[in-house]
Amino acid sequence: MKILIVGGAGYIGSHVARESLDQGHEVTVYDNLSSGFRTNLFPEAIFIEGDILDYPALLAAAMGRDVVIHLAAVKAAGESMVKPEKYSLNNLCGAVNIINATCEAGIRRLVFSSSAATYGEPAYIPIDEKHPTRPENYYGFTKLETERILGWYDKLKGLRFAALRYFNAAGYDAKGRIHGLEKVPANLLPVIMETACGMRSELQVFGDDYETKDGTGVRDYVHVSDLARGHMSALKWIDENDESLIVNLGSEAGLSVLELLETARRITGRPIPSRIVPRRPGDPAKLVASSALAKEKLGWTARESDVTTLVQTTWDAYKRSGKA
Ligand code: WQD
């Protein structure tokens, strides 16, 4: 298939591009390189440098493709609460442009990067797709709203979509083919890595008084290569079934901050200084996915999302970058 990957130079997008190429598809990456990297581009893929707010350029890129995968968004939940305009423009206006360009180009398949942030504070664990969607931040709202728009386009325009609700994406391609490290990481594992490299003096552990196994926050970390495979399985499913799908992609394992930190100390052999600080406002104690639906419909389960692989592949990426 001819696949247009919007946001294909970014962290998750580049892994999806790699997987698409590995599966023999013809790939075009459309990216404005605002958070993506030229080093994340592959010579086998066509690259178009462009912005999702530039509708004519986007439409031209979509023409002649069979499928669109949309991963171009801003994603810092905290920032979305102080700069909602930025999130409205990129994640809502940008998504509408992509969806309209997809339809105008006569494409009837779209895969959308959604998020577990659509659920908000968990009412129960594990979180399945029937869980209420009450996002606690504006970022999560933009993802949920895009899913709803896609739902209408399914009815009105026959656009079949898969919205993939990722849990905490982590790790790097185990074969070392992705080189760009996120520019200003705020997520736990890259922050641990930057501390291991001496780029930060310590890891601040946000609270150790949660009702969890060791008192620190528990999350469902899912390897980015598992996510990439999930995109391809979802694409196949909507194509074969001519039906849209909203599905979680998570490992179903809950890892605590301290478990990741201890694994990182073991793998890197670095001390990684840490200090317990107060809880970060808005952080739930525990988020763990049910991926039963992904297993049932897509035959998908996480394969590389064990703590050792998550940490090892991330550390390898830091070493390759010269930062370690
Ligand atoms: C993980 C755990 C922190 C940093 C965010 C977004 C969410 C989604 C994924 C896109 C928590 C703790 C973290 C640190 C720490 N994004 N922590 N010290 O908050 O679960 O989810 O990324 O869809 O929308 O909100 O991820 O990596 O920030 O935190 O102790 O320096 O690590 O408290 O328990 P989070 P995270």
PDB file of N, CA and C in Angstrom, residues 69-157:
ATOM      1  N   ILE A  69      -1.736   7.769   7.983  1.00  0.00           N
ATOM      2  CA  ILE A  69      -1.522   7.550   9.425  1.00  0.00           C
ATOM      3  C   ILE A  69      -1.174   8.914  10.017  1.00  0.00           C
ATOM      4  N   HIS A  70      -1.955   9.331  10.996  1.00  0.00           N
ATOM      5  CA  HIS A  70      -1.802  10.681  11.557  1.00  0.00           C
ATOM      6  C   HIS A  70      -1.167  10.613  12.955  1.00  0.00           C
ATOM      7  N   LEU A  71       0.087  11.069  13.021  1.00  0.00           N
ATOM      8  CA  LEU A  71       0.784  11.105  14.307  1.00  0.00           C
ATOM      9  C   LEU A  71       1.359  12.493  14.588  1.00  0.00           C
ATOM     10  N   ALA A  72       0.831  13.514  13.905  1.00  0.00           N
ATOM     11  CA  ALA A  72       1.414  14.855  14.047  1.00  0.00           C
ATOM     12  C   ALA A  72       0.640  15.639  15.095  1.00  0.00           C
ATOM     13  N   ALA A  73       1.183  15.733  16.286  1.00  0.00           N
ATOM     14  CA  ALA A  73       0.471  16.465  17.337  1.00  0.00           C
ATOM     15  C   ALA A  73       1.469  16.944  18.388  1.00  0.00           C
ATOM     16  N   VAL A  74       1.030  17.927  19.148  1.00  0.00           N
ATOM     17  CA  VAL A  74       1.796  18.298  20.340  1.00  0.00           C
ATOM     18  C   VAL A  74       1.222  17.478  21.496  1.00  0.00           C
ATOM     19  N   LYS A  75       2.079  17.106  22.453  1.00  0.00           N
ATOM     20  CA  LYS A  75       1.651  16.036  23.353  1.00  0.00           C
ATOM     21  C   LYS A  75       1.990  16.226  24.833  1.00  0.00           C
ATOM     22  N   ALA A  76       2.334  17.450  25.215  1.00  0.00           N
ATOM     23  CA  ALA A  76       2.657  17.643  26.634  1.00  0.00           C
ATOM     24  C   ALA A  76       1.394  18.042  27.398  1.00  0.00           C
ATOM     25  N   ALA A  77       0.913  17.093  28.200  1.00  0.00           N
ATOM     26  CA  ALA A  77      -0.368  17.305  28.892  1.00  0.00           C
ATOM     27  C   ALA A  77      -0.323  18.566  29.774  1.00  0.00           C
ATOM     28  N   GLY A  78       0.769  18.752  30.500  1.00  0.00           N
ATOM     29  CA  GLY A  78       0.889  19.917  31.394  1.00  0.00           C
ATOM     30  C   GLY A  78       0.838  21.225  30.613  1.00  0.00           C
ATOM     31  N   GLU A  79       1.596  21.273  29.518  1.00  0.00           N
ATOM     32  CA  GLU A  79       1.640  22.481  28.689  1.00  0.00           C
ATOM     33  C   GLU A  79       0.258  22.812  28.116  1.00  0.00           C
ATOM     34  N   SER A  80      -0.518  21.768  27.804  1.00  0.00           N
ATOM     35  CA  SER A  80      -1.834  22.008  27.190  1.00  0.00           C
ATOM     36  C   SER A  80      -2.769  22.775  28.123  1.00  0.00           C
ATOM     37  N   MET A  81      -2.479  22.737  29.425  1.00  0.00           N
ATOM     38  CA  MET A  81      -3.331  23.441  30.391  1.00  0.00           C
ATOM     39  C   MET A  81      -2.980  24.924  30.477  1.00  0.00           C
ATOM     40  N   VAL A  82      -1.796  25.293  30.027  1.00  0.00           N
ATOM     41  CA  VAL A  82      -1.423  26.713  30.042  1.00  0.00           C
ATOM     42  C   VAL A  82      -1.389  27.329  28.644  1.00  0.00           C
ATOM     43  N   LYS A  83      -1.285  26.494  27.623  1.00  0.00           N
ATOM     44  CA  LYS A  83      -1.291  26.996  26.244  1.00  0.00           C
ATOM     45  C   LYS A  83      -2.344  26.253  25.416  1.00  0.00           C
ATOM     46  N   PRO A  84      -3.614  26.366  25.791  1.00  0.00           N
ATOM     47  CA  PRO A  84      -4.628  25.607  25.045  1.00  0.00           C
ATOM     48  C   PRO A  84      -4.689  26.014  23.576  1.00  0.00           C
ATOM     49  N   GLU A  85      -4.341  27.294  23.283  1.00  0.00           N
ATOM     50  CA  GLU A  85      -4.400  27.767  21.879  1.00  0.00           C
ATOM     51  C   GLU A  85      -3.519  26.897  20.984  1.00  0.00           C
ATOM     52  N   LYS A  86      -2.300  26.603  21.493  1.00  0.00           N
ATOM     53  CA  LYS A  86      -1.344  25.798  20.729  1.00  0.00           C
ATOM     54  C   LYS A  86      -1.928  24.407  20.431  1.00  0.00           C
ATOM     55  N   TYR A  87      -2.621  23.859  21.413  1.00  0.00           N
ATOM     56  CA  TYR A  87      -3.190  22.510  21.275  1.00  0.00           C
ATOM     57  C   TYR A  87      -4.416  22.528  20.372  1.00  0.00           C
ATOM     58  N   SER A  88      -5.187  23.641  20.436  1.00  0.00           N
ATOM     59  CA  SER A  88      -6.351  23.772  19.550  1.00  0.00           C
ATOM     60  C   SER A  88      -5.884  23.799  18.104  1.00  0.00           C
ATOM     61  N   LEU A  89      -4.872  24.625  17.861  1.00  0.00           N
ATOM     62  CA  LEU A  89      -4.398  24.826  16.494  1.00  0.00           C
ATOM     63  C   LEU A  89      -3.776  23.547  15.916  1.00  0.00           C
ATOM     64  N   ASN A  90      -2.810  22.990  16.650  1.00  0.00           N
ATOM     65  CA  ASN A  90      -2.103  21.808  16.136  1.00  0.00           C
ATOM     66  C   ASN A  90      -2.980  20.558  16.148  1.00  0.00           C
ATOM     67  N   ASN A  91      -3.609  20.320  17.292  1.00  0.00           N
ATOM     68  CA  ASN A  91      -4.255  19.014  17.462  1.00  0.00           C
ATOM     69  C   ASN A  91      -5.692  18.996  16.960  1.00  0.00           C
ATOM     70  N   LEU A  92      -6.363  20.153  16.945  1.00  0.00           N
ATOM     71  CA  LEU A  92      -7.744  20.159  16.434  1.00  0.00           C
ATOM     72  C   LEU A  92      -7.775  20.663  14.989  1.00  0.00           C
ATOM     73  N   CYS A  93      -7.298  21.904  14.753  1.00  0.00           N
ATOM     74  CA  CYS A  93      -7.304  22.413  13.362  1.00  0.00           C
ATOM     75  C   CYS A  93      -6.458  21.501  12.477  1.00  0.00           C
ATOM     76  N   GLY A  94      -5.299  21.086  12.984  1.00  0.00           N
ATOM     77  CA  GLY A  94      -4.409  20.214  12.211  1.00  0.00           C
ATOM     78  C   GLY A  94      -5.094  18.896  11.875  1.00  0.00           C
ATOM     79  N   ALA A  95      -5.778  18.318  12.859  1.00  0.00           N
ATOM     80  CA  ALA A  95      -6.460  17.026  12.624  1.00  0.00           C
ATOM     81  C   ALA A  95      -7.574  17.194  11.602  1.00  0.00           C
ATOM     82  N   VAL A  96      -8.332  18.283  11.705  1.00  0.00           N
ATOM     83  CA  VAL A  96      -9.427  18.519  10.750  1.00  0.00           C
ATOM     84  C   VAL A  96      -8.854  18.642   9.338  1.00  0.00           C
ATOM     85  N   ASN A  97      -7.750  19.363   9.201  1.00  0.00           N
ATOM     86  CA  ASN A  97      -7.103  19.473   7.884  1.00  0.00           C
ATOM     87  C   ASN A  97      -6.719  18.101   7.347  1.00  0.00           C
ATOM     88  N   ILE A  98      -6.122  17.291   8.193  1.00  0.00           N
ATOM     89  CA  ILE A  98      -5.671  15.956   7.754  1.00  0.00           C
ATOM     90  C   ILE A  98      -6.874  15.111   7.340  1.00  0.00           C
ATOM     91  N   ILE A  99      -7.924  15.163   8.138  1.00  0.00           N
ATOM     92  CA  ILE A  99      -9.114  14.346   7.837  1.00  0.00           C
ATOM     93  C   ILE A  99      -9.759  14.839   6.532  1.00  0.00           C
ATOM     94  N   ASN A 100      -9.864  16.162   6.378  1.00  0.00           N
ATOM     95  CA  ASN A 100     -10.455  16.697   5.141  1.00  0.00           C
ATOM     96  C   ASN A 100      -9.598  16.363   3.919  1.00  0.00           C
ATOM     97  N   ALA A 101      -8.287  16.501   4.071  1.00  0.00           N
ATOM     98  CA  ALA A 101      -7.397  16.192   2.938  1.00  0.00           C
ATOM     99  C   ALA A 101      -7.498  14.709   2.575  1.00  0.00           C
ATOM    100  N   THR A 102      -7.597  13.864   3.598  1.00  0.00           N
ATOM    101  CA  THR A 102      -7.742  12.423   3.368  1.00  0.00           C
ATOM    102  C   THR A 102      -8.980  12.163   2.511  1.00  0.00           C
ATOM    103  N   CYS A 103     -10.098  12.769   2.920  1.00  0.00           N
ATOM    104  CA  CYS A 103     -11.357  12.550   2.179  1.00  0.00           C
ATOM    105  C   CYS A 103     -11.275  13.166   0.784  1.00  0.00           C
ATOM    106  N   GLU A 104     -10.732  14.394   0.708  1.00  0.00           N
ATOM    107  CA  GLU A 104     -10.680  15.054  -0.608  1.00  0.00           C
ATOM    108  C   GLU A 104      -9.791  14.283  -1.585  1.00  0.00           C
ATOM    109  N   ALA A 105      -8.784  13.617  -1.044  1.00  0.00           N
ATOM    110  CA  ALA A 105      -7.892  12.829  -1.913  1.00  0.00           C
ATOM    111  C   ALA A 105      -8.495  11.468  -2.251  1.00  0.00           C
ATOM    112  N   GLY A 106      -9.705  11.220  -1.738  1.00  0.00           N
ATOM    113  CA  GLY A 106     -10.386   9.961  -2.069  1.00  0.00           C
ATOM    114  C   GLY A 106      -9.880   8.763  -1.275  1.00  0.00           C
ATOM    115  N   ILE A 107      -9.225   9.041  -0.136  1.00  0.00           N
ATOM    116  CA  ILE A 107      -8.685   7.951   0.704  1.00  0.00           C
ATOM    117  C   ILE A 107      -9.740   7.591   1.755  1.00  0.00           C
ATOM    118  N   ARG A 108      -9.928   6.301   1.988  1.00  0.00           N
ATOM    119  CA  ARG A 108     -10.996   5.901   2.910  1.00  0.00           C
ATOM    120  C   ARG A 108     -10.482   5.187   4.155  1.00  0.00           C
ATOM    121  N   ARG A 109      -9.159   5.281   4.404  1.00  0.00           N
ATOM    122  CA  ARG A 109      -8.580   4.621   5.584  1.00  0.00           C
ATOM    123  C   ARG A 109      -7.652   5.583   6.308  1.00  0.00           C
ATOM    124  N   LEU A 110      -7.845   5.687   7.618  1.00  0.00           N
ATOM    125  CA  LEU A 110      -6.979   6.575   8.399  1.00  0.00           C
ATOM    126  C   LEU A 110      -6.701   5.939   9.764  1.00  0.00           C
ATOM    127  N   VAL A 111      -5.446   5.979  10.182  1.00  0.00           N
ATOM    128  CA  VAL A 111      -5.097   5.512  11.527  1.00  0.00           C
ATOM    129  C   VAL A 111      -4.657   6.726  12.326  1.00  0.00           C
ATOM    130  N   PHE A 112      -5.248   6.880  13.502  1.00  0.00           N
ATOM    131  CA  PHE A 112      -5.036   8.079  14.320  1.00  0.00           C
ATOM    132  C   PHE A 112      -4.382   7.707  15.650  1.00  0.00           C
ATOM    133  N   SER A 113      -3.327   8.455  15.998  1.00  0.00           N
ATOM    134  CA  SER A 113      -2.665   8.324  17.297  1.00  0.00           C
ATOM    135  C   SER A 113      -3.518   8.965  18.357  1.00  0.00           C
ATOM    136  N   SER A 114      -4.247   8.170  19.085  1.00  0.00           N
ATOM    137  CA  SER A 114      -4.986   8.740  20.205  1.00  0.00           C
ATOM    138  C   SER A 114      -4.224   8.442  21.492  1.00  0.00           C
ATOM    139  N   SER A 115      -4.883   8.538  22.608  1.00  0.00           N
ATOM    140  CA  SER A 115      -4.141   8.467  23.865  1.00  0.00           C
ATOM    141  C   SER A 115      -5.030   7.985  25.001  1.00  0.00           C
ATOM    142  N   ALA A 116      -4.398   7.343  25.965  1.00  0.00           N
ATOM    143  CA  ALA A 116      -5.105   6.980  27.199  1.00  0.00           C
ATOM    144  C   ALA A 116      -5.511   8.233  27.974  1.00  0.00           C
ATOM    145  N   ALA A 117      -4.955   9.385  27.593  1.00  0.00           N
ATOM    146  CA  ALA A 117      -5.355  10.654  28.242  1.00  0.00           C
ATOM    147  C   ALA A 117      -6.831  10.965  27.964  1.00  0.00           C
ATOM    148  N   THR A 118      -7.449  10.268  27.015  1.00  0.00           N
ATOM    149  CA  THR A 118      -8.888  10.462  26.752  1.00  0.00           C
ATOM    150  C   THR A 118      -9.730   9.962  27.934  1.00  0.00           C
ATOM    151  N   TYR A 119      -9.173   9.067  28.763  1.00  0.00           N
ATOM    152  CA  TYR A 119      -9.961   8.482  29.856  1.00  0.00           C
ATOM    153  C   TYR A 119     -10.016   9.376  31.089  1.00  0.00           C
ATOM    154  N   GLY A 120      -8.943  10.097  31.368  1.00  0.00           N
ATOM    155  CA  GLY A 120      -8.882  10.884  32.605  1.00  0.00           C
ATOM    156  C   GLY A 120      -8.633  10.004  33.817  1.00  0.00           C
ATOM    157  N   GLU A 121      -9.001  10.491  34.982  1.00  0.00           N
ATOM    158  CA  GLU A 121      -8.772   9.770  36.244  1.00  0.00           C
ATOM    159  C   GLU A 121      -9.458   8.398  36.184  1.00  0.00           C
ATOM    160  N   PRO A 122      -8.703   7.325  36.455  1.00  0.00           N
ATOM    161  CA  PRO A 122      -9.326   6.006  36.284  1.00  0.00           C
ATOM    162  C   PRO A 122     -10.431   5.713  37.305  1.00  0.00           C
ATOM    163  N   ALA A 123     -11.564   5.227  36.797  1.00  0.00           N
ATOM    164  CA  ALA A 123     -12.666   4.815  37.680  1.00  0.00           C
ATOM    165  C   ALA A 123     -12.446   3.365  38.101  1.00  0.00           C
ATOM    166  N   TYR A 124     -11.705   2.610  37.278  1.00  0.00           N
ATOM    167  CA  TYR A 124     -11.339   1.235  37.608  1.00  0.00           C
ATOM    168  C   TYR A 124     -10.106   0.863  36.785  1.00  0.00           C
ATOM    169  N   ILE A 125      -9.453  -0.209  37.228  1.00  0.00           N
ATOM    170  CA  ILE A 125      -8.226  -0.704  36.584  1.00  0.00           C
ATOM    171  C   ILE A 125      -8.409  -2.204  36.350  1.00  0.00           C
ATOM    172  N   PRO A 126      -7.994  -2.817  35.288  1.00  0.00           N
ATOM    173  CA  PRO A 126      -7.420  -2.177  34.112  1.00  0.00           C
ATOM    174  C   PRO A 126      -8.470  -1.403  33.314  1.00  0.00           C
ATOM    175  N   ILE A 127      -7.988  -0.403  32.587  1.00  0.00           N
ATOM    176  CA  ILE A 127      -8.867   0.472  31.826  1.00  0.00           C
ATOM    177  C   ILE A 127      -9.152  -0.165  30.467  1.00  0.00           C
ATOM    178  N   ASP A 128     -10.430  -0.449  30.230  1.00  0.00           N
ATOM    179  CA  ASP A 128     -10.785  -0.964  28.900  1.00  0.00           C
ATOM    180  C   ASP A 128     -11.449   0.166  28.104  1.00  0.00           C
ATOM    181  N   GLU A 129     -11.863  -0.141  26.889  1.00  0.00           N
ATOM    182  CA  GLU A 129     -12.392   0.908  26.007  1.00  0.00           C
ATOM    183  C   GLU A 129     -13.778   1.372  26.430  1.00  0.00           C
ATOM    184  N   LYS A 130     -14.422   0.624  27.344  1.00  0.00           N
ATOM    185  CA  LYS A 130     -15.753   1.037  27.827  1.00  0.00           C
ATOM    186  C   LYS A 130     -15.642   2.029  28.989  1.00  0.00           C
ATOM    187  N   HIS A 131     -14.436   2.220  29.467  1.00  0.00           N
ATOM    188  CA  HIS A 131     -14.207   3.162  30.576  1.00  0.00           C
ATOM    189  C   HIS A 131     -14.700   4.548  30.161  1.00  0.00           C
ATOM    190  N   PRO A 132     -15.344   5.305  31.101  1.00  0.00           N
ATOM    191  CA  PRO A 132     -15.779   6.660  30.731  1.00  0.00           C
ATOM    192  C   PRO A 132     -14.618   7.513  30.223  1.00  0.00           C
ATOM    193  N   THR A 133     -14.912   8.378  29.261  1.00  0.00           N
ATOM    194  CA  THR A 133     -13.879   9.277  28.735  1.00  0.00           C
ATOM    195  C   THR A 133     -14.130  10.678  29.283  1.00  0.00           C
ATOM    196  N   ARG A 134     -13.326  11.020  30.300  1.00  0.00           N
ATOM    197  CA  ARG A 134     -13.426  12.338  30.913  1.00  0.00           C
ATOM    198  C   ARG A 134     -12.019  12.908  31.064  1.00  0.00           C
ATOM    199  N   PRO A 135     -11.457  13.404  29.942  1.00  0.00           N
ATOM    200  CA  PRO A 135     -10.060  13.863  30.015  1.00  0.00           C
ATOM    201  C   PRO A 135      -9.855  14.929  31.087  1.00  0.00           C
ATOM    202  N   GLU A 136      -8.697  14.848  31.744  1.00  0.00           N
ATOM    203  CA  GLU A 136      -8.398  15.785  32.830  1.00  0.00           C
ATOM    204  C   GLU A 136      -7.520  16.924  32.329  1.00  0.00           C
ATOM    205  N   ASN A 137      -7.053  16.820  31.087  1.00  0.00           N
ATOM    206  CA  ASN A 137      -6.243  17.916  30.553  1.00  0.00           C
ATOM    207  C   ASN A 137      -6.699  18.200  29.129  1.00  0.00           C
ATOM    208  N   TYR A 138      -6.312  19.392  28.647  1.00  0.00           N
ATOM    209  CA  TYR A 138      -6.797  19.839  27.344  1.00  0.00           C
ATOM    210  C   TYR A 138      -6.236  18.962  26.219  1.00  0.00           C
ATOM    211  N   TYR A 139      -5.007  18.493  26.417  1.00  0.00           N
ATOM    212  CA  TYR A 139      -4.405  17.568  25.447  1.00  0.00           C
ATOM    213  C   TYR A 139      -5.322  16.353  25.228  1.00  0.00           C
ATOM    214  N   GLY A 140      -5.752  15.732  26.322  1.00  0.00           N
ATOM    215  CA  GLY A 140      -6.620  14.556  26.232  1.00  0.00           C
ATOM    216  C   GLY A 140      -7.938  14.905  25.555  1.00  0.00           C
ATOM    217  N   PHE A 141      -8.438  16.126  25.851  1.00  0.00           N
ATOM    218  CA  PHE A 141      -9.669  16.585  25.194  1.00  0.00           C
ATOM    219  C   PHE A 141      -9.489  16.649  23.676  1.00  0.00           C
ATOM    220  N   THR A 142      -8.330  17.172  23.224  1.00  0.00           N
ATOM    221  CA  THR A 142      -8.133  17.296  21.764  1.00  0.00           C
ATOM    222  C   THR A 142      -8.111  15.914  21.096  1.00  0.00           C
ATOM    223  N   LYS A 143      -7.579  14.930  21.801  1.00  0.00           N
ATOM    224  CA  LYS A 143      -7.532  13.569  21.239  1.00  0.00           C
ATOM    225  C   LYS A 143      -8.943  12.977  21.171  1.00  0.00           C
ATOM    226  N   LEU A 144      -9.705  13.182  22.238  1.00  0.00           N
ATOM    227  CA  LEU A 144     -11.068  12.645  22.275  1.00  0.00           C
ATOM    228  C   LEU A 144     -11.945  13.323  21.225  1.00  0.00           C
ATOM    229  N   GLU A 145     -11.769  14.633  21.107  1.00  0.00           N
ATOM    230  CA  GLU A 145     -12.564  15.393  20.143  1.00  0.00           C
ATOM    231  C   GLU A 145     -12.250  14.926  18.713  1.00  0.00           C
ATOM    232  N   THR A 146     -10.988  14.653  18.449  1.00  0.00           N
ATOM    233  CA  THR A 146     -10.612  14.160  17.113  1.00  0.00           C
ATOM    234  C   THR A 146     -11.255  12.793  16.858  1.00  0.00           C
ATOM    235  N   GLU A 147     -11.279  11.946  17.877  1.00  0.00           N
ATOM    236  CA  GLU A 147     -11.972  10.653  17.708  1.00  0.00           C
ATOM    237  C   GLU A 147     -13.441  10.880  17.340  1.00  0.00           C
ATOM    238  N   ARG A 148     -14.061  11.873  17.995  1.00  0.00           N
ATOM    239  CA  ARG A 148     -15.491  12.123  17.737  1.00  0.00           C
ATOM    240  C   ARG A 148     -15.707  12.645  16.317  1.00  0.00           C
ATOM    241  N   ILE A 149     -14.803  13.512  15.874  1.00  0.00           N
ATOM    242  CA  ILE A 149     -14.898  14.015  14.495  1.00  0.00           C
ATOM    243  C   ILE A 149     -14.767  12.830  13.528  1.00  0.00           C
ATOM    244  N   LEU A 150     -13.805  11.970  13.805  1.00  0.00           N
ATOM    245  CA  LEU A 150     -13.617  10.790  12.950  1.00  0.00           C
ATOM    246  C   LEU A 150     -14.881   9.932  12.931  1.00  0.00           C
ATOM    247  N   GLY A 151     -15.543   9.827  14.077  1.00  0.00           N
ATOM    248  CA  GLY A 151     -16.791   9.062  14.161  1.00  0.00           C
ATOM    249  C   GLY A 151     -17.848   9.632  13.220  1.00  0.00           C
ATOM    250  N   TRP A 152     -17.932  10.969  13.170  1.00  0.00           N
ATOM    251  CA  TRP A 152     -18.894  11.602  12.253  1.00  0.00           C
ATOM    252  C   TRP A 152     -18.507  11.383  10.796  1.00  0.00           C
ATOM    253  N   TYR A 153     -17.204  11.478  10.499  1.00  0.00           N
ATOM    254  CA  TYR A 153     -16.769  11.280   9.102  1.00  0.00           C
ATOM    255  C   TYR A 153     -16.971   9.834   8.669  1.00  0.00           C
ATOM    256  N   ASP A 154     -16.909   8.918   9.626  1.00  0.00           N
ATOM    257  CA  ASP A 154     -17.215   7.520   9.296  1.00  0.00           C
ATOM    258  C   ASP A 154     -18.658   7.450   8.776  1.00  0.00           C
ATOM    259  N   LYS A 155     -19.577   8.073   9.526  1.00  0.00           N
ATOM    260  CA  LYS A 155     -20.998   8.041   9.134  1.00  0.00           C
ATOM    261  C   LYS A 155     -21.267   8.834   7.869  1.00  0.00           C
ATOM    262  N   LEU A 156     -20.668  10.044   7.799  1.00  0.00           N
ATOM    263  CA  LEU A 156     -21.051  10.972   6.727  1.00  0.00           C
ATOM    264  C   LEU A 156     -20.272  10.763   5.431  1.00  0.00           C
ATOM    265  N   LYS A 157     -19.007  10.299   5.587  1.00  0.00           N
ATOM    266  CA  LYS A 157     -18.144  10.226   4.402  1.00  0.00           C
ATOM    267  C   LYS A 157     -17.631   8.807   4.123  1.00  0.00           C
TER     268      LYS A 157
END
